[in-house]
mmCIF file of C-alpha atoms in Angstrom:
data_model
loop_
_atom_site.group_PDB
_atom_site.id
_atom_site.type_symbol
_atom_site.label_atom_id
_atom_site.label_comp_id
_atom_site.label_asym_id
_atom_site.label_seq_id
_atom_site.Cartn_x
_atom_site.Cartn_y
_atom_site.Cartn_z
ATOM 1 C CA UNK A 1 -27.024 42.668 15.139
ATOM 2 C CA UNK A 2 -29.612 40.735 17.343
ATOM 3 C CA UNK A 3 -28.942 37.941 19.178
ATOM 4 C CA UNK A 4 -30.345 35.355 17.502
ATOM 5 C CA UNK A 5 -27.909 36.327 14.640
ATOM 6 C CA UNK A 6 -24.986 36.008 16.823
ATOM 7 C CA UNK A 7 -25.853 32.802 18.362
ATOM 8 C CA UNK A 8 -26.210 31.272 14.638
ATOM 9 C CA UNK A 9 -23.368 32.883 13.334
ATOM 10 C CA UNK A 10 -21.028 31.598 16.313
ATOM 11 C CA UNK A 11 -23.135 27.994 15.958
ATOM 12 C CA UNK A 12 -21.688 28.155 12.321
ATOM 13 C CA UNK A 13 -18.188 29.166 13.420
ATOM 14 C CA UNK A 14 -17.994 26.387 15.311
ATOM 15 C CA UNK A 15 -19.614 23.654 12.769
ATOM 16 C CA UNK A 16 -16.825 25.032 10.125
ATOM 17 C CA UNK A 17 -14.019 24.375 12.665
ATOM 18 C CA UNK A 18 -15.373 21.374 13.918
ATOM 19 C CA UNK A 19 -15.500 19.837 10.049
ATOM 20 C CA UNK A 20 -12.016 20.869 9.542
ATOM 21 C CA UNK A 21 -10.752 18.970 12.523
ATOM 22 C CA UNK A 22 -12.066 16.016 11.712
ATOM 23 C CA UNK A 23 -11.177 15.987 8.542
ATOM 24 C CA UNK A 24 -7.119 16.302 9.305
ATOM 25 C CA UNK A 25 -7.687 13.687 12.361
ATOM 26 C CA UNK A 26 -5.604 10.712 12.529
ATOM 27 C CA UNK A 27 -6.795 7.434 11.491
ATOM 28 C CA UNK A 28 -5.433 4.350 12.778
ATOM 29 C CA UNK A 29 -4.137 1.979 10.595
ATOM 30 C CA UNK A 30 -6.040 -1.469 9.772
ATOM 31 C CA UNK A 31 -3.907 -4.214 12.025
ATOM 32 C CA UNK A 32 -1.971 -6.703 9.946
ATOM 33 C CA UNK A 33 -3.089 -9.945 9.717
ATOM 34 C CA UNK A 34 -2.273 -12.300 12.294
ATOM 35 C CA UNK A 35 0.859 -14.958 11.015
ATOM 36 C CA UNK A 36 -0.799 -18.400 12.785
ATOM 37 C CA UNK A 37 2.214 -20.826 14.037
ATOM 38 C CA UNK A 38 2.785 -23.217 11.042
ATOM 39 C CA UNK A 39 3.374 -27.072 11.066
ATOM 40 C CA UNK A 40 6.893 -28.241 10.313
ATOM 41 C CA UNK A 41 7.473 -31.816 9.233
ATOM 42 C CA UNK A 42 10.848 -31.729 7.620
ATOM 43 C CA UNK A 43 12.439 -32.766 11.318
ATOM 44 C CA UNK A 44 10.158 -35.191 12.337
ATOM 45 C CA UNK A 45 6.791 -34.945 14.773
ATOM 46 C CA UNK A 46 6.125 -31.834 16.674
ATOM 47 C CA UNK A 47 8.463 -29.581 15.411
ATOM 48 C CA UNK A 48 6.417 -25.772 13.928
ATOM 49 C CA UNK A 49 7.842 -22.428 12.083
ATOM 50 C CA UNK A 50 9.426 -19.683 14.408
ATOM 51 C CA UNK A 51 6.836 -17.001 12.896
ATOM 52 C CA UNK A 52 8.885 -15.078 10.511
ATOM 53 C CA UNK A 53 11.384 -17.742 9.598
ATOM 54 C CA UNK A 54 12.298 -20.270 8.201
ATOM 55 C CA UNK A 55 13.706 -22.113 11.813
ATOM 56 C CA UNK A 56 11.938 -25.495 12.981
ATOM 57 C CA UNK A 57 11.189 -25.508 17.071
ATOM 58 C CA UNK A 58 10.491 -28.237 18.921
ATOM 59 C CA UNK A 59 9.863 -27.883 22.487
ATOM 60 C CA UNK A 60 9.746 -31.281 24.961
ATOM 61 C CA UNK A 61 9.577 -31.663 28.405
ATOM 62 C CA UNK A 62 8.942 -33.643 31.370
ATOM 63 C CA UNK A 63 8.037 -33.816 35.107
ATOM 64 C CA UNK A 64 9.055 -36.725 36.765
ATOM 65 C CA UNK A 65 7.990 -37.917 40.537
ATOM 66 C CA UNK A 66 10.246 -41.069 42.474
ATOM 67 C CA UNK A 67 10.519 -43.343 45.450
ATOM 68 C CA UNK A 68 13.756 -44.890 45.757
ATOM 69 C CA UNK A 69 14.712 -47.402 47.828
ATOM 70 C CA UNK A 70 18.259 -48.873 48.972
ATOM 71 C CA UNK A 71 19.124 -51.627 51.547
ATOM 72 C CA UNK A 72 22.230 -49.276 52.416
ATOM 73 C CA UNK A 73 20.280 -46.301 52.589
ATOM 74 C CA UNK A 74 19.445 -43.264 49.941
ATOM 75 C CA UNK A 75 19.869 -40.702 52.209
ATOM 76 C CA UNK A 76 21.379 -39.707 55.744
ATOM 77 C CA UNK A 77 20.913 -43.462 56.589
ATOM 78 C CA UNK A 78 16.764 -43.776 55.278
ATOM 79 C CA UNK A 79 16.149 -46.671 52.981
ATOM 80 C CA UNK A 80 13.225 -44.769 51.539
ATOM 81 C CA UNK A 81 13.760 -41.349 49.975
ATOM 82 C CA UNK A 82 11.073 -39.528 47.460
ATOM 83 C CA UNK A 83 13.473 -36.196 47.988
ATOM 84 C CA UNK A 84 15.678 -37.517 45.387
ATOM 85 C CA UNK A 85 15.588 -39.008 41.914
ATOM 86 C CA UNK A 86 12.351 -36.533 40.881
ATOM 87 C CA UNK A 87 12.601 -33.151 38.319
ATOM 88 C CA UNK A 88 10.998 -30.955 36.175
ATOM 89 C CA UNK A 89 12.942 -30.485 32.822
ATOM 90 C CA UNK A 90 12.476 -28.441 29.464
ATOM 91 C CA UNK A 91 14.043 -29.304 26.830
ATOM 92 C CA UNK A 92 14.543 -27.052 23.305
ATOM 93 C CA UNK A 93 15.500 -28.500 19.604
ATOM 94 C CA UNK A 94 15.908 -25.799 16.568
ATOM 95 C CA UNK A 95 16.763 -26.620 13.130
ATOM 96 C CA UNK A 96 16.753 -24.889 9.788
ATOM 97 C CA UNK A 97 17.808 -26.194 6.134
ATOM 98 C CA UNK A 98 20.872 -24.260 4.531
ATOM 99 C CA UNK A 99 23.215 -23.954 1.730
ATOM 100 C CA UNK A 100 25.615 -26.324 3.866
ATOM 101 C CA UNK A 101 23.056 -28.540 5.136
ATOM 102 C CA UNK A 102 20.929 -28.558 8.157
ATOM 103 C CA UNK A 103 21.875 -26.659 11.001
ATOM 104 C CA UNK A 104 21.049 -27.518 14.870
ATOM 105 C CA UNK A 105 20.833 -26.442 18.321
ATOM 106 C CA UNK A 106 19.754 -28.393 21.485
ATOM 107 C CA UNK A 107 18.986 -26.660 25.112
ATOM 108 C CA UNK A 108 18.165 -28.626 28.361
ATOM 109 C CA UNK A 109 17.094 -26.565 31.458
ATOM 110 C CA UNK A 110 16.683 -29.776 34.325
ATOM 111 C CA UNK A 111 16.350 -29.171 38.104
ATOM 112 C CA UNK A 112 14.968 -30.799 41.654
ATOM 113 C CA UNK A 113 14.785 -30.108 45.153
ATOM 114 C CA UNK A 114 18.332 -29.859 45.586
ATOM 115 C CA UNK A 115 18.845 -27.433 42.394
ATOM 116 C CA UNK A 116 20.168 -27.796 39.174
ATOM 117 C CA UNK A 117 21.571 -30.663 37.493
ATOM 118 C CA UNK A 118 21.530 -32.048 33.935
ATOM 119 C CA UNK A 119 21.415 -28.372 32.193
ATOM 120 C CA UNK A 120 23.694 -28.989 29.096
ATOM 121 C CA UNK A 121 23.360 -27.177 24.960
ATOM 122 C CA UNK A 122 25.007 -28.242 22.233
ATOM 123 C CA UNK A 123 24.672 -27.120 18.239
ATOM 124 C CA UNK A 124 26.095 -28.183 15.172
ATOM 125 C CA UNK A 125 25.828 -28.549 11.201
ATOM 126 C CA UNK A 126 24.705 -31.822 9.416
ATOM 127 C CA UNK A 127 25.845 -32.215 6.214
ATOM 128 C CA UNK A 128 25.646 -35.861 5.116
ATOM 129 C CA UNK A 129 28.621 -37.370 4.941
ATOM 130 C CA UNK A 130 30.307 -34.506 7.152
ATOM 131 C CA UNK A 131 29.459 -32.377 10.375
ATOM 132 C CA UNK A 132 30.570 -30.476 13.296
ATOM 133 C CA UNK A 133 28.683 -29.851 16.392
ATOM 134 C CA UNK A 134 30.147 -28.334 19.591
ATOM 135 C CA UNK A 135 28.555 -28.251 23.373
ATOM 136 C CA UNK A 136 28.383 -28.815 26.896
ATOM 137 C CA UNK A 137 26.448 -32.299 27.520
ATOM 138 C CA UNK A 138 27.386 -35.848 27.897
ATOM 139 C CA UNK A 139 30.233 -37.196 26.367
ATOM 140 C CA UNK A 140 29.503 -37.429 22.836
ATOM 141 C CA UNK A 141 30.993 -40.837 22.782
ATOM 142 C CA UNK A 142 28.339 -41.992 25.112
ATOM 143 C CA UNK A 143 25.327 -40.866 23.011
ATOM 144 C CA UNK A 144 26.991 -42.400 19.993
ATOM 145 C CA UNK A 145 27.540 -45.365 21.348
ATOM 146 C CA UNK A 146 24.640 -45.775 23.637
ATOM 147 C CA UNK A 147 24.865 -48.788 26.653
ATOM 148 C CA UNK A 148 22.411 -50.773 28.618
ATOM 149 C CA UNK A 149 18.454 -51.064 28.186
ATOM 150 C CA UNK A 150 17.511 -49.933 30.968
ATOM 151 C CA UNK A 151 17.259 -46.238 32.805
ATOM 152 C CA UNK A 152 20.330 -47.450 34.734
ATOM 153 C CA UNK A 153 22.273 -48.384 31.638
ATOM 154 C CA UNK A 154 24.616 -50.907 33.649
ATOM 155 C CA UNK A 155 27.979 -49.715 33.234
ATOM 156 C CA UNK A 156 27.242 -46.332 32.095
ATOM 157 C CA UNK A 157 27.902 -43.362 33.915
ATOM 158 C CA UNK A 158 26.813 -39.659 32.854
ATOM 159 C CA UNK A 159 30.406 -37.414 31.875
ATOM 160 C CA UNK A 160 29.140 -33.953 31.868
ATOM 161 C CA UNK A 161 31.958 -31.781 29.894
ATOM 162 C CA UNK A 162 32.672 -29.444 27.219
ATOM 163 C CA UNK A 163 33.483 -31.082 24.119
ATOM 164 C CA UNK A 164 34.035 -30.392 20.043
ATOM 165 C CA UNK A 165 33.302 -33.097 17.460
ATOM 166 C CA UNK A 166 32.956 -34.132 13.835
ATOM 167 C CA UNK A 167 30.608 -36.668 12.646
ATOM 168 C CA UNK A 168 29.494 -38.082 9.625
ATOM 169 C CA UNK A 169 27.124 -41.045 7.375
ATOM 170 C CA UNK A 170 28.342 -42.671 4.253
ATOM 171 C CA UNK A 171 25.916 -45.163 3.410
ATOM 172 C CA UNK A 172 24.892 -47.675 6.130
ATOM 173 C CA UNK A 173 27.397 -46.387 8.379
ATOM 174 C CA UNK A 174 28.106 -43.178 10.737
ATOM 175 C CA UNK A 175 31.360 -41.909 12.560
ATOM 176 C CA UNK A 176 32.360 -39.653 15.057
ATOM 177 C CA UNK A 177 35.366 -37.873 16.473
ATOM 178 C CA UNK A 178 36.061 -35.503 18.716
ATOM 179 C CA UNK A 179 37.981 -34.274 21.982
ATOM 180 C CA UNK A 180 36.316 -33.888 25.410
ATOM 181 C CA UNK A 181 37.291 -31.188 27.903
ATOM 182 C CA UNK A 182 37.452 -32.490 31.867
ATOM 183 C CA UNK A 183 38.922 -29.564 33.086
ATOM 184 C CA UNK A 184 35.943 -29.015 35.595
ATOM 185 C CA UNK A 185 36.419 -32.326 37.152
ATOM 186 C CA UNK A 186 39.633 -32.312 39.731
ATOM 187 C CA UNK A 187 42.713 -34.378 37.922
ATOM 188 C CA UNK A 188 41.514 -34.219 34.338
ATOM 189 C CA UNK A 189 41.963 -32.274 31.818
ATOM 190 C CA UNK A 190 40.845 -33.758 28.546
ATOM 191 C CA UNK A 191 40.214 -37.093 26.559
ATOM 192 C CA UNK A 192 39.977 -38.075 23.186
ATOM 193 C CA UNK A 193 37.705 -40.615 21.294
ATOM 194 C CA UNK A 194 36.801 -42.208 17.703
ATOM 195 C CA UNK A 195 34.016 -44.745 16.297
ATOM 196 C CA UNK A 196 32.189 -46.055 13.873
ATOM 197 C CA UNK A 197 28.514 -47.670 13.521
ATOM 198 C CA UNK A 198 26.799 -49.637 11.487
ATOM 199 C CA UNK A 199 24.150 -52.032 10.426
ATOM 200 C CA UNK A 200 22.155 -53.861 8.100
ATOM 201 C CA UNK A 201 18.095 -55.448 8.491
ATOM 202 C CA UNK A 202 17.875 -56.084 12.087
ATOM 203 C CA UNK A 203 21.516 -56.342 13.211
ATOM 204 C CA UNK A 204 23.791 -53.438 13.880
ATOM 205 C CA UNK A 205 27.508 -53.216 15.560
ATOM 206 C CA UNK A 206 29.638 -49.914 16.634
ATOM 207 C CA UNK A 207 33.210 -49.908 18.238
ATOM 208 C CA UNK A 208 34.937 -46.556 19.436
ATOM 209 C CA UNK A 209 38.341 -45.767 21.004
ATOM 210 C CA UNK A 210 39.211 -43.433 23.609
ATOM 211 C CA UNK A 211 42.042 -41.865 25.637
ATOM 212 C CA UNK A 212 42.400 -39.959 28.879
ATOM 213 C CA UNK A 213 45.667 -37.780 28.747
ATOM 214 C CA UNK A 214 45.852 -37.108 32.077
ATOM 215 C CA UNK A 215 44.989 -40.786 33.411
ATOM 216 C CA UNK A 216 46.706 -42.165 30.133
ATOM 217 C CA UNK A 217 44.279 -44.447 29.428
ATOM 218 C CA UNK A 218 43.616 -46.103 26.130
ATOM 219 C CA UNK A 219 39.984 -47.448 26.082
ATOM 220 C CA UNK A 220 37.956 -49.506 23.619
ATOM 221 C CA UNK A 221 34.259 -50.195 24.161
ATOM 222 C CA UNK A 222 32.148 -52.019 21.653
ATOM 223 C CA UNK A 223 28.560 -53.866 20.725
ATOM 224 C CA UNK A 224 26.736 -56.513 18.596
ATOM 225 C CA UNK A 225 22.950 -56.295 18.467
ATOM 226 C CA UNK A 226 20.193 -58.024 17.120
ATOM 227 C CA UNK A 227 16.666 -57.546 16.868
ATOM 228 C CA UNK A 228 13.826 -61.103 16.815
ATOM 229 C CA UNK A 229 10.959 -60.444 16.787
ATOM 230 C CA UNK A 230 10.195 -58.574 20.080
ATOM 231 C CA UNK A 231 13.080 -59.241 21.765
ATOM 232 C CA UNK A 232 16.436 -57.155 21.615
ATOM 233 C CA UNK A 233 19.732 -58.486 22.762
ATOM 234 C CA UNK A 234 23.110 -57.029 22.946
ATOM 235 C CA UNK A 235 26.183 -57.545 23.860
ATOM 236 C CA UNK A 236 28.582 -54.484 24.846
ATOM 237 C CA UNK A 237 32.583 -55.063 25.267
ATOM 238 C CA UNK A 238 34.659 -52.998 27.295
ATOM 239 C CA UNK A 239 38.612 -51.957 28.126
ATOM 240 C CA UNK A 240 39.879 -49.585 29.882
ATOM 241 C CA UNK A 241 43.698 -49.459 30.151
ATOM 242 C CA UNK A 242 43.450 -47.242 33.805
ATOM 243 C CA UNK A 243 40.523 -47.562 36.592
ATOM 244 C CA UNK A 244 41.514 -43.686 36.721
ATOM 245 C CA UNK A 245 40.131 -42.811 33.088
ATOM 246 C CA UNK A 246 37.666 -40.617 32.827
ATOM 247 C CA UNK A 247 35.298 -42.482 30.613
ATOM 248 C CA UNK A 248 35.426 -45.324 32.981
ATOM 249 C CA UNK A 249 32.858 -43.604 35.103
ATOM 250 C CA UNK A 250 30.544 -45.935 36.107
ATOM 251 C CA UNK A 251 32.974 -49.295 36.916
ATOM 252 C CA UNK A 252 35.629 -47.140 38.276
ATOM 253 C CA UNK A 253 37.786 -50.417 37.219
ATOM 254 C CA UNK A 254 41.019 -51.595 35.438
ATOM 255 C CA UNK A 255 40.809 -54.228 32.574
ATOM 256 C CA UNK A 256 37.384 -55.689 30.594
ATOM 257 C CA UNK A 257 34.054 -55.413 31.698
ATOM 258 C CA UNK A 258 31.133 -57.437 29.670
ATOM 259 C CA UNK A 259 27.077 -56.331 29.304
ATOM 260 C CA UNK A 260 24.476 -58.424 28.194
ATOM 261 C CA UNK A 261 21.090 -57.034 27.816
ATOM 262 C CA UNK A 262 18.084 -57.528 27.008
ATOM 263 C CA UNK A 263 14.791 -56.226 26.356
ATOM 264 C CA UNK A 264 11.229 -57.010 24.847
ATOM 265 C CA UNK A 265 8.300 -55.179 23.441
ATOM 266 C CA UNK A 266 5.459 -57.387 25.033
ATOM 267 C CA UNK A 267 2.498 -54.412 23.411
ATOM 268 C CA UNK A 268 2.675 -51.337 22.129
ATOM 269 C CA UNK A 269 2.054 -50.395 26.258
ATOM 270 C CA UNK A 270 4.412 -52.764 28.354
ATOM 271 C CA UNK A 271 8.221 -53.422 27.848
ATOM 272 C CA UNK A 272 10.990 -54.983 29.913
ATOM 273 C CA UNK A 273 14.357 -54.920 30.129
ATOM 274 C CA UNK A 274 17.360 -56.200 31.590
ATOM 275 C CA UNK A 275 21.162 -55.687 32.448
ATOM 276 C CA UNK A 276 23.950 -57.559 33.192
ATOM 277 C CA UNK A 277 27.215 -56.255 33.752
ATOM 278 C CA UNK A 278 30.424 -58.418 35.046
ATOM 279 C CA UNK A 279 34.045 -56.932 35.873
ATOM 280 C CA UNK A 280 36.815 -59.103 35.676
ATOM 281 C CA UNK A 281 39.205 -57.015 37.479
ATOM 282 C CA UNK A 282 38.429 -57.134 40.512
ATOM 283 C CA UNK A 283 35.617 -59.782 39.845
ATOM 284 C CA UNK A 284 32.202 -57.273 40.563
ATOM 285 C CA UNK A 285 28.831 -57.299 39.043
ATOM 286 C CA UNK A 286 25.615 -55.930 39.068
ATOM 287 C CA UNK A 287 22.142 -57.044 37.651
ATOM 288 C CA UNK A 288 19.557 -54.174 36.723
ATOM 289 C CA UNK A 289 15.437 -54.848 35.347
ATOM 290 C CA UNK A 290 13.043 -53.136 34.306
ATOM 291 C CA UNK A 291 9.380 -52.728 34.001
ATOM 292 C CA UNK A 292 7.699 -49.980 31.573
ATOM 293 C CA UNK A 293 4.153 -48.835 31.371
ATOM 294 C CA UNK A 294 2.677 -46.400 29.565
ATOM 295 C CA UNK A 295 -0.287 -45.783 31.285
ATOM 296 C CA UNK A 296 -1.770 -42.883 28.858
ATOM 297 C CA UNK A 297 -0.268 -40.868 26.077
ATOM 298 C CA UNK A 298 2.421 -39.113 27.956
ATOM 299 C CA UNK A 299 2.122 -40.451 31.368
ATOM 300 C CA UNK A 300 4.454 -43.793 31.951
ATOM 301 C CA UNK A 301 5.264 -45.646 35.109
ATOM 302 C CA UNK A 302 8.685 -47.490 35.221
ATOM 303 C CA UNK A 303 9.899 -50.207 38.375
ATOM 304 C CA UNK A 304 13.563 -50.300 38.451
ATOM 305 C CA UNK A 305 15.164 -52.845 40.685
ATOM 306 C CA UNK A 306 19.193 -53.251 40.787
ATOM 307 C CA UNK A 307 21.387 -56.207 42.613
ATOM 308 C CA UNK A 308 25.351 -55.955 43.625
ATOM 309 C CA UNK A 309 27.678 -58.733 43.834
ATOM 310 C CA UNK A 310 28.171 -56.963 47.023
ATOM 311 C CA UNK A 311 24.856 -57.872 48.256
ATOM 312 C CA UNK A 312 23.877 -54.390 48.055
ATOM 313 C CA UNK A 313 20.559 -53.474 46.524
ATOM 314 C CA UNK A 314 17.920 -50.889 45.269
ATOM 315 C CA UNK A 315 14.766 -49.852 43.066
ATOM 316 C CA UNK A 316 12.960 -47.188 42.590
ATOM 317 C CA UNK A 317 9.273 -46.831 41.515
ATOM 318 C CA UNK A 318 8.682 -43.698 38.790
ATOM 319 C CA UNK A 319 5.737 -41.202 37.647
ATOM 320 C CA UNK A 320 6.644 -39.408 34.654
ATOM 321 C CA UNK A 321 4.186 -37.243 32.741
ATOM 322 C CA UNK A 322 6.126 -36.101 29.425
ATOM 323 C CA UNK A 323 5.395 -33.903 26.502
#
């Protein structure tokens, strides 16, 4: 054998194994076709699929800039403060559809410069006429019955706690009832409340009960509301039985307090508002307006200015771009 015989035979050997390889080499499979995120508009605006399922998301946040002002001082003694009152907060809603309704979950993560504050969850099942829902947030009262027109709310005060409720709509009308735990608050340990709401064209009225064990304090708070033209106006009752009862808050007083507010739509870009809130016991009150614009799709601007009986005072001036 020569070598030009070798060198074709080996140049053969090698073609043959060379063929065979590549015909047992691994091919990679064809990647699957991308699943593009999916409008959902069974829940309202904004809300799209979880790929995959059949769960509603709806994320919301907002970043919010302020420059308070107080005559006794916002903080260590300054009148003007933009340390405080500002935060950056993200805010998750998920719902689905099921056999028993529609089921729910909300999650707030809020903080500023001084850390965290505001962070709260709650999630439930609406069925109609019936539901349940269970969380750590405000006072579900409070968000049932709602208060003032303004960001302060006159005599509203935020009650943080863990809480389990049922709720409900027949018709025109909604309930709720449920029991609030104030064990993380020094000299409380839980309350209980009740209400209804209704309404019919432009008019709608709510009243709800509560009760402090530990203070025991029977409260009643209630509304009439109206709607001409532009122009809101309501008028919110309240009682507590104890200036000790937890979902006296904001007075911190015994006996009836009265709001009147107000507020009107001037265009679709400028609103304001007012509230006035008087304490009989001791005689106290407090005047708060309001003065909204929404300077661009997402971006609003909001003057708040607020007057004591005490001849205290304060504002604030607010940036808030939302989303």
């Amino acid at each position: 054998m020569n070598i030009k015989s070798l060198l074709l035979g080996s140049a053969a050997a090698l073609a043959a194994v060379s063929g065979a390889q590549a015909a047992d080499a691994i091919v990679a499979a064809a990647p699957e076709p991308m699943e593009y995120v999916k409008v959902c508009d069974a829940f309202g605006k904004g809300y799209f699929y979880i790929p995959g399922t059949e769960t509603c998301l709806n994320l919301t946040g907002a970043v919010r800039w302020q420059l308070n002002w107080s005559k006794t001082g916002v903080v260590n003694g300054n009148k003007w403060s933009s340390y405080s009152g500002g935060f950056g907060r993200l805010e998750l809603n998920a719902k689905n559809d099921s056999e028993v309704g529609t089921v729910y979950s909300f999650i707030r993560i809020q903080g500023d410069q001084s850390g965290t504050f505001g962070n709260g969850y709650y999630a439930g099942i609406d069925a109609g006429a019936i539901g349940f829902e269970v969380g750590s947030f405000d006072t579900g009262l409070t968000r049932f019955l709602n208060y003032g027109f303004t960001d302060d709310g006159g005599s509203y005060g935020y009650m943080g706690n863990s809480y389990a409720q049922v709720q409900g709509k027949v018709g025109a009308f909604s309930y709720i009832a449920g029991v609030d735990d104030f064990t993380k608050s020094a000299g409380y340990t839980a309350g209980l409340y009740a209400g209804v709401k209704g309404g019919f064209d432009n008019f709608e009225g709510a009243l709800v009960a509560d009760y402090d064990i530990a203070a025991k304090s029977f409260g009643l708070r209630g509304y009439v509301q109206g709607k001409f033209d532009i122009v809101t106006l309501r008028a919110l009752g309240i009682y507590n039985q104890s200036a000790l009862s937890k979902y006296d808050a904001e007075t911190g007083v015994k006996g009836f307090t009265l709001e009147l507010s107000g507020k009107a739509q001037m265009t679709d870009k400028l609103f304001a508002a007012v509230d006035y809130s008087y304490n009989f016991d001791p005689k106290t009150w407090n005047v708060v307006g309001d003065l909204g614009w929404n300077v661009a799709s997402g971006f609003d601007v909001l003057v708040s200015g607020k007057y004591w009986s005490t001849k205290n005072a304060g504002g604030f001036l607010r940036l808030q771009r939302s989303f």
